[in-house]
Each structure stands twice: as C-alpha cells, then as structure tokens.
Amino acid sequence: MGNTILKVNDLHVHYGSIHAIQGISFEVNEGEIVTLIGANGAGKSTSLNTVAGLLKASSGTIDFDGKSLLGVPAHKIVGRGMALCPEGRRVFLQLTVQENLEMGAFTRKQSEIADSIEAVYEQFPRLKERYKQIAGTLSGGEQQMLAMGRALMSKPKLIMLDEPSMGLAPILVDQIFDIIKELHKSGTTILLVEQNAQKALSIADRAYVLETGRIVNSGTGQALLHDDSVRKAYLGG
Amino acid sequence: MLDYLISGISLGSVYAIIALGYTMVYGIAKMLNFAHGDIIMIGGYAAFCTGYYLHWPVWLAVLFAVVVCTVLGVVIEKLAYKPLRNATSLAVLITAIGVSYFLQNVALLIWTSNPKAFPNMLSFIPYVNIGRIQITGTALGTVVTCIVVMVALTLFTDKTKMGKAMRTVSEDKGAASLMGINVNGTISLTFAIGSGLAAIAGVLLCSAYPTLMPTTGAMPGIKAFTAAVFGGIGSIPGAMIGGILLGVIEIFAKAYISTQLSDAIVFAVLIIVLIVKPTGLLGKKITEKV
C-alpha cells in the first residue's frame, strides 16, 4: 500500500443542534478502496460531504495529500485532486452529457480535457452514444455513470463515491461495482460509501462501520464480511 | 397600424433588455431583484450627468453608466443579498424592495424630484424609410441593441465555460461547487451582467421617453418583471419575447382602447397567460427521471 492520502482525525460535525458526526477517525492510503458502511443516518454521507468542503466541521482535522482541508471551500478542494460523486448523482439535468463532463474538468485547462472526455467515453460507451442528450433524459443508471465520469474528469487522486448503487436495478448495481473495480485496478484511490454492505465489503481493501456518528468497527473488507456483528447488522445474518 | 407596431416593438425591446436582467438574476440566484428597475434609473442619471452636464461623448457616457451600474449591482448583492443566501425567499424579497426604496431616496437627495429632460442619446442614428413607413433612429437603435444583447447573452450562456458554469449554479449550487465552480463569484457575475444591461436599458428608455426622475425606473421595472414572467422566468428568449409582446400590447391598447386602461390591459393579458400556461410562454418544464 502507498502513503496515506486522506487522514481524518477526531472529526465532529453538527447539523444545527444535531451532533451528526461524533469524533470519527479514518484514513485512506494511495491505491486503496476504503468503504464506510452503516445504516441510514449513521453519518456516512455527512462524513464525505464534510471532507469535500460542503459541510463545516465543528472540530477535528482533515488532511489530504499532506495539507489540511479545514476551512477550504468546496470549490477549491477539487483542484487539489479530490472529487466527490455525490449522493443522488446530482448531474446537471439541463446540460448535455458532454457539457456535464466538461464541467467536471472545470478546474483544468481547456486544452487538456479532450483526452479525458475520450477516456470517460471509453469507460462508459453508453455516454458516448448519448453525448448530445440532455442529462435529464438519461436513465438512473446512465446518470450514475455520468456522475462518476464527471467526477473522474478532474483527474482526482482520490474519488469519493456516495451511494453509487442507490435506486438502481440489480443488474445495474453489478455493472456499477464492476466499474468501481476497474477504476481501482487502474490505480484510482477510492473512498466508497454504500448501504449495500455485502457488495462494498467484497471489493474493499479496508472498511469502517459507522453507527450514529461513531466508528464502531473496522478492518479489512474480508474480515468484516465474516465478522458476526457486521453479518447480523448489515448482511442479513 | 404599422407605426404602432414599430413603436410597440421599440418599447418592448427596452422591456426585453430589463427583463433579461431580471430573468438572469432569477435563473441563477433564484431571487427577484426588485431593485432592478431602480438600477435603470441610476444608469439614466449616470449617463445624463456625464453626457449632458460634462458633455462627454455618447459612447463614453453610456460606458460610464454601464460601469456605475455594474459596480452598484455587485455591491448591492454583496451587502444586501449575500448575507441572506440561506434565508427564506420572503426575507430576500423584502430586502430587495428595501433596496429599491433606498436607491430611489438616494436619487431624490442627489438629483431632487424635479424631472430632468434627458437628451436623446440615439439621435445620431438616421431614420430609415421602408415603403411609406418611417422608422426613427431611436426605435432602430433600441431594437438592434436588444437583438445584439440577446444574441450575445445566448452565446455566452450556451457556449462559454463561464456561461455553462452559470447554468450549473442555477441548477445545483452544491454540485457546482464540487466541480470547482466558485458559486459566489458566479452570482456576482450574474448581478454584474444584469445591472450592466439595466444601464443600457436606462439610456434607451430615457432616450425614447425623456423624463428622468427618481421614480423613472419603478414602473418599467415592474412591467419588465411582468414580461419576464410572461415569457417564462429564467428563460432568455422568453424574456425577449415577453418584453416585445408586452410593449406591443401596451402601445396597441393605448392606441385603440384607452390610454388610462393600457396598464390594466397589459396585466390582464399576463393573468390570462398565466392561467393557461403557469410557467409562462417559454417556461422550462423540468425533465427529471429517477
């Protein structure tokens, strides 16, 4: 494994009066797939959104690529090499597929992005077929591919995927996970948040289990797949 | 008949340029900037003071007005609206009305309530004869300016990187910031463009209707807002079509029905359009598939 690229230490986040994240610490090393699993409302998405700068941390530290991210606004984080593919996909519905990809590369030079667009189309041939289409007319699976492609357009050192399989038919879920595995193989570092714990653990190098804003368990993906408490709580026994 | 149509289109073009400002700010910042009409008035005074008192050439006076309004728009956004970014839309609306009165009263202090006779800044454009119809230089200049503005804005939002960024901010501010787009900067830019357009509208309006007072911008502002809603708020071609239709309806109503009732007729048409098509003529239908 490579060096630690993301290190979160004793992070606390409040949503108004709700103490959503209560002192979590985790790290991601270069080349790894790390997953955060947990029930709805455990704080998985909140963690990612805080790391990406969309939410403010109350206390704790977030270090990425050797530099602190605390107080850095979301739009300045992308340029440092971190992309978040947000929950619910949030593609720009009124822009075309290609325009969505261009926006993913907003922080990069115009001259560099043509190759990246081709690379994304190679990975997601469906997007190439529909490059002129308005994103709002794509199916859920295609929108997910677009959201991932868009995140990859910034050439991130770390890509964070928030519930990429949410709301998709089983066959599409398999497809999305295949793509995640491919990304991993090609050397991309991935932090994955999933409710589908079975699938997430089976592809993850390491995993953390979140419960009501705290990390209650961690280990390699395989170890947690066979852990009794994890099996009972998240894998249906 | 054709004369009325031409002056309707000319008046409508002014409404259209004001409506473009309304619609852009609404589309991106999701707020109704009710002070927009008063920025027109400030633009009028800026051009008047430099062009009339200081005898600056027309182009320079107009440029000065554009700069003044652009800066004013950005400053208003920073001071009055930005702190309310997460407040209820009602709070923002009330603030905008407050800003509107503030600008009117500042103008009252500086320039008093005595109307100023605005010189026609488009008088250098010659009139044109088409058959038996004569089109004044003012009407011609106004319509051409409107078309140029609309084409430029459409190209800007459709083709340029900043324009596309604006559309992303309009749709989803959070996702836009994840792309590395500076949302606050983009909103400032929108106000800058909208207010710069207001200055141009101010010069055009006062050139055609040469009475400049602190309340000059208020009524055209409301009407242009109506035009923006009429055409479908948030839509650039909608603002253009809405503005021109409104101008034509107003002039025809004045000519054939009643001068006093013309405004009532304009708003009645708006109400009917909204009953039949609540999103306005070219209002966007949100296509969303989950």
JSON list of N, CA and C in Angstrom, two decimals, chain B residues 4 7 13 18 41 66 72 83 88 109 118 121 131 135 144 151 159 161 171 187 191 198-199 210 213 233 256 269 277:
[
{"chain": "B", "resi": 4, "resn": "TYR", "atom": "N", "xyz": [-47.71, 51.91, -35.09]},
{"chain": "B", "resi": 4, "resn": "TYR", "atom": "CA", "xyz": [-47.91, 51.46, -33.71]},
{"chain": "B", "resi": 4, "resn": "TYR", "atom": "C", "xyz": [-47.10, 50.20, -33.43]},
{"chain": "B", "resi": 7, "resn": "SER", "atom": "N", "xyz": [-43.50, 51.21, -32.87]},
{"chain": "B", "resi": 7, "resn": "SER", "atom": "CA", "xyz": [-43.19, 51.81, -31.57]},
{"chain": "B", "resi": 7, "resn": "SER", "atom": "C", "xyz": [-43.44, 50.80, -30.45]},
{"chain": "B", "resi": 13, "resn": "SER", "atom": "N", "xyz": [-38.63, 46.31, -26.77]},
{"chain": "B", "resi": 13, "resn": "SER", "atom": "CA", "xyz": [-37.21, 45.96, -26.74]},
{"chain": "B", "resi": 13, "resn": "SER", "atom": "C", "xyz": [-36.56, 46.46, -25.45]},
{"chain": "B", "resi": 18, "resn": "ILE", "atom": "N", "xyz": [-34.52, 44.91, -19.96]},
{"chain": "B", "resi": 18, "resn": "ILE", "atom": "CA", "xyz": [-34.67, 44.92, -18.49]},
{"chain": "B", "resi": 18, "resn": "ILE", "atom": "C", "xyz": [-35.05, 43.51, -18.02]},
{"chain": "B", "resi": 41, "resn": "MET", "atom": "N", "xyz": [-32.73, 53.51, -13.37]},
{"chain": "B", "resi": 41, "resn": "MET", "atom": "CA", "xyz": [-32.81, 54.94, -13.11]},
{"chain": "B", "resi": 41, "resn": "MET", "atom": "C", "xyz": [-31.42, 55.51, -12.80]},
{"chain": "B", "resi": 66, "resn": "VAL", "atom": "N", "xyz": [-22.79, 52.12, -17.64]},
{"chain": "B", "resi": 66, "resn": "VAL", "atom": "CA", "xyz": [-22.69, 50.66, -17.52]},
{"chain": "B", "resi": 66, "resn": "VAL", "atom": "C", "xyz": [-21.76, 50.30, -16.36]},
{"chain": "B", "resi": 72, "resn": "LEU", "atom": "N", "xyz": [-22.51, 48.95, -8.93]},
{"chain": "B", "resi": 72, "resn": "LEU", "atom": "CA", "xyz": [-23.62, 49.08, -7.99]},
{"chain": "B", "resi": 72, "resn": "LEU", "atom": "C", "xyz": [-24.32, 47.73, -7.78]},
{"chain": "B", "resi": 83, "resn": "PRO", "atom": "N", "xyz": [-25.65, 38.08, 2.44]},
{"chain": "B", "resi": 83, "resn": "PRO", "atom": "CA", "xyz": [-25.84, 37.60, 3.81]},
{"chain": "B", "resi": 83, "resn": "PRO", "atom": "C", "xyz": [-27.13, 36.79, 3.98]},
{"chain": "B", "resi": 88, "resn": "THR", "atom": "N", "xyz": [-35.04, 32.75, 4.10]},
{"chain": "B", "resi": 88, "resn": "THR", "atom": "CA", "xyz": [-36.24, 32.46, 3.31]},
{"chain": "B", "resi": 88, "resn": "THR", "atom": "C", "xyz": [-36.33, 33.42, 2.14]},
{"chain": "B", "resi": 109, "resn": "LEU", "atom": "N", "xyz": [-32.32, 62.62, -3.00]},
{"chain": "B", "resi": 109, "resn": "LEU", "atom": "CA", "xyz": [-31.40, 63.51, -2.28]},
{"chain": "B", "resi": 109, "resn": "LEU", "atom": "C", "xyz": [-30.42, 64.17, -3.24]},
{"chain": "B", "resi": 118, "resn": "PHE", "atom": "N", "xyz": [-34.05, 64.43, -20.48]},
{"chain": "B", "resi": 118, "resn": "PHE", "atom": "CA", "xyz": [-32.95, 63.59, -20.94]},
{"chain": "B", "resi": 118, "resn": "PHE", "atom": "C", "xyz": [-32.71, 63.81, -22.42]},
{"chain": "B", "resi": 121, "resn": "MET", "atom": "N", "xyz": [-29.97, 60.18, -26.71]},
{"chain": "B", "resi": 121, "resn": "MET", "atom": "CA", "xyz": [-28.61, 59.76, -26.98]},
{"chain": "B", "resi": 121, "resn": "MET", "atom": "C", "xyz": [-28.51, 58.91, -28.24]},
{"chain": "B", "resi": 131, "resn": "GLY", "atom": "N", "xyz": [-40.78, 51.60, -47.49]},
{"chain": "B", "resi": 131, "resn": "GLY", "atom": "CA", "xyz": [-42.04, 51.95, -48.14]},
{"chain": "B", "resi": 131, "resn": "GLY", "atom": "C", "xyz": [-42.50, 53.30, -47.64]},
{"chain": "B", "resi": 135, "resn": "ILE", "atom": "N", "xyz": [-39.05, 54.65, -39.82]},
{"chain": "B", "resi": 135, "resn": "ILE", "atom": "CA", "xyz": [-38.62, 54.13, -38.53]},
{"chain": "B", "resi": 135, "resn": "ILE", "atom": "C", "xyz": [-37.60, 55.11, -37.98]},
{"chain": "B", "resi": 144, "resn": "VAL", "atom": "N", "xyz": [-32.16, 47.14, -32.43]},
{"chain": "B", "resi": 144, "resn": "VAL", "atom": "CA", "xyz": [-30.89, 46.50, -32.77]},
{"chain": "B", "resi": 144, "resn": "VAL", "atom": "C", "xyz": [-30.11, 46.16, -31.50]},
{"chain": "B", "resi": 151, "resn": "VAL", "atom": "N", "xyz": [-28.58, 37.98, -28.47]},
{"chain": "B", "resi": 151, "resn": "VAL", "atom": "CA", "xyz": [-27.71, 37.01, -29.14]},
{"chain": "B", "resi": 151, "resn": "VAL", "atom": "C", "xyz": [-26.44, 36.81, -28.33]},
{"chain": "B", "resi": 159, "resn": "LYS", "atom": "N", "xyz": [-22.30, 28.72, -24.91]},
{"chain": "B", "resi": 159, "resn": "LYS", "atom": "CA", "xyz": [-21.02, 28.28, -25.48]},
{"chain": "B", "resi": 159, "resn": "LYS", "atom": "C", "xyz": [-19.82, 28.48, -24.56]},
{"chain": "B", "resi": 161, "resn": "LYS", "atom": "N", "xyz": [-17.37, 28.75, -21.15]},
{"chain": "B", "resi": 161, "resn": "LYS", "atom": "CA", "xyz": [-17.18, 27.98, -19.93]},
{"chain": "B", "resi": 161, "resn": "LYS", "atom": "C", "xyz": [-17.88, 28.66, -18.75]},
{"chain": "B", "resi": 171, "resn": "GLU", "atom": "N", "xyz": [-28.77, 25.38, -11.46]},
{"chain": "B", "resi": 171, "resn": "GLU", "atom": "CA", "xyz": [-29.43, 24.10, -11.20]},
{"chain": "B", "resi": 171, "resn": "GLU", "atom": "C", "xyz": [-29.12, 23.53, -9.82]},
{"chain": "B", "resi": 187, "resn": "ILE", "atom": "N", "xyz": [-22.49, 34.18, -8.95]},
{"chain": "B", "resi": 187, "resn": "ILE", "atom": "CA", "xyz": [-23.66, 35.00, -8.67]},
{"chain": "B", "resi": 187, "resn": "ILE", "atom": "C", "xyz": [-23.32, 36.48, -8.83]},
{"chain": "B", "resi": 191, "resn": "PHE", "atom": "N", "xyz": [-25.08, 39.30, -11.36]},
{"chain": "B", "resi": 191, "resn": "PHE", "atom": "CA", "xyz": [-25.56, 40.64, -10.99]},
{"chain": "B", "resi": 191, "resn": "PHE", "atom": "C", "xyz": [-24.85, 41.70, -11.81]},
{"chain": "B", "resi": 198, "resn": "ALA", "atom": "N", "xyz": [-29.05, 46.84, -17.28]},
{"chain": "B", "resi": 198, "resn": "ALA", "atom": "CA", "xyz": [-30.00, 47.83, -16.78]},
{"chain": "B", "resi": 198, "resn": "ALA", "atom": "C", "xyz": [-29.55, 49.24, -17.17]},
{"chain": "B", "resi": 199, "resn": "ALA", "atom": "N", "xyz": [-28.24, 49.48, -17.15]},
{"chain": "B", "resi": 199, "resn": "ALA", "atom": "CA", "xyz": [-27.73, 50.80, -17.54]},
{"chain": "B", "resi": 199, "resn": "ALA", "atom": "C", "xyz": [-28.06, 51.09, -19.00]},
{"chain": "B", "resi": 210, "resn": "PRO", "atom": "N", "xyz": [-38.18, 61.01, -22.58]},
{"chain": "B", "resi": 210, "resn": "PRO", "atom": "CA", "xyz": [-37.09, 61.81, -22.00]},
{"chain": "B", "resi": 210, "resn": "PRO", "atom": "C", "xyz": [-37.39, 62.50, -20.66]},
{"chain": "B", "resi": 213, "resn": "MET", "atom": "N", "xyz": [-36.61, 60.93, -13.60]},
{"chain": "B", "resi": 213, "resn": "MET", "atom": "CA", "xyz": [-36.92, 61.24, -12.20]},
{"chain": "B", "resi": 213, "resn": "MET", "atom": "C", "xyz": [-36.46, 60.06, -11.34]},
{"chain": "B", "resi": 233, "resn": "ILE", "atom": "N", "xyz": [-40.08, 32.91, -16.65]},
{"chain": "B", "resi": 233, "resn": "ILE", "atom": "CA", "xyz": [-38.92, 33.47, -15.96]},
{"chain": "B", "resi": 233, "resn": "ILE", "atom": "C", "xyz": [-37.79, 32.45, -15.90]},
{"chain": "B", "resi": 256, "resn": "TYR", "atom": "N", "xyz": [-55.78, 51.98, -29.40]},
{"chain": "B", "resi": 256, "resn": "TYR", "atom": "CA", "xyz": [-57.11, 51.58, -29.85]},
{"chain": "B", "resi": 256, "resn": "TYR", "atom": "C", "xyz": [-58.13, 51.48, -28.72]},
{"chain": "B", "resi": 269, "resn": "VAL", "atom": "N", "xyz": [-53.64, 40.65, -19.60]},
{"chain": "B", "resi": 269, "resn": "VAL", "atom": "CA", "xyz": [-53.10, 39.64, -20.52]},
{"chain": "B", "resi": 269, "resn": "VAL", "atom": "C", "xyz": [-52.15, 38.71, -19.78]},
{"chain": "B", "resi": 277, "resn": "LYS", "atom": "N", "xyz": [-51.06, 28.97, -19.10]},
{"chain": "B", "resi": 277, "resn": "LYS", "atom": "CA", "xyz": [-49.75, 28.33, -19.05]},
{"chain": "B", "resi": 277, "resn": "LYS", "atom": "C", "xyz": [-48.95, 28.91, -17.88]}
]
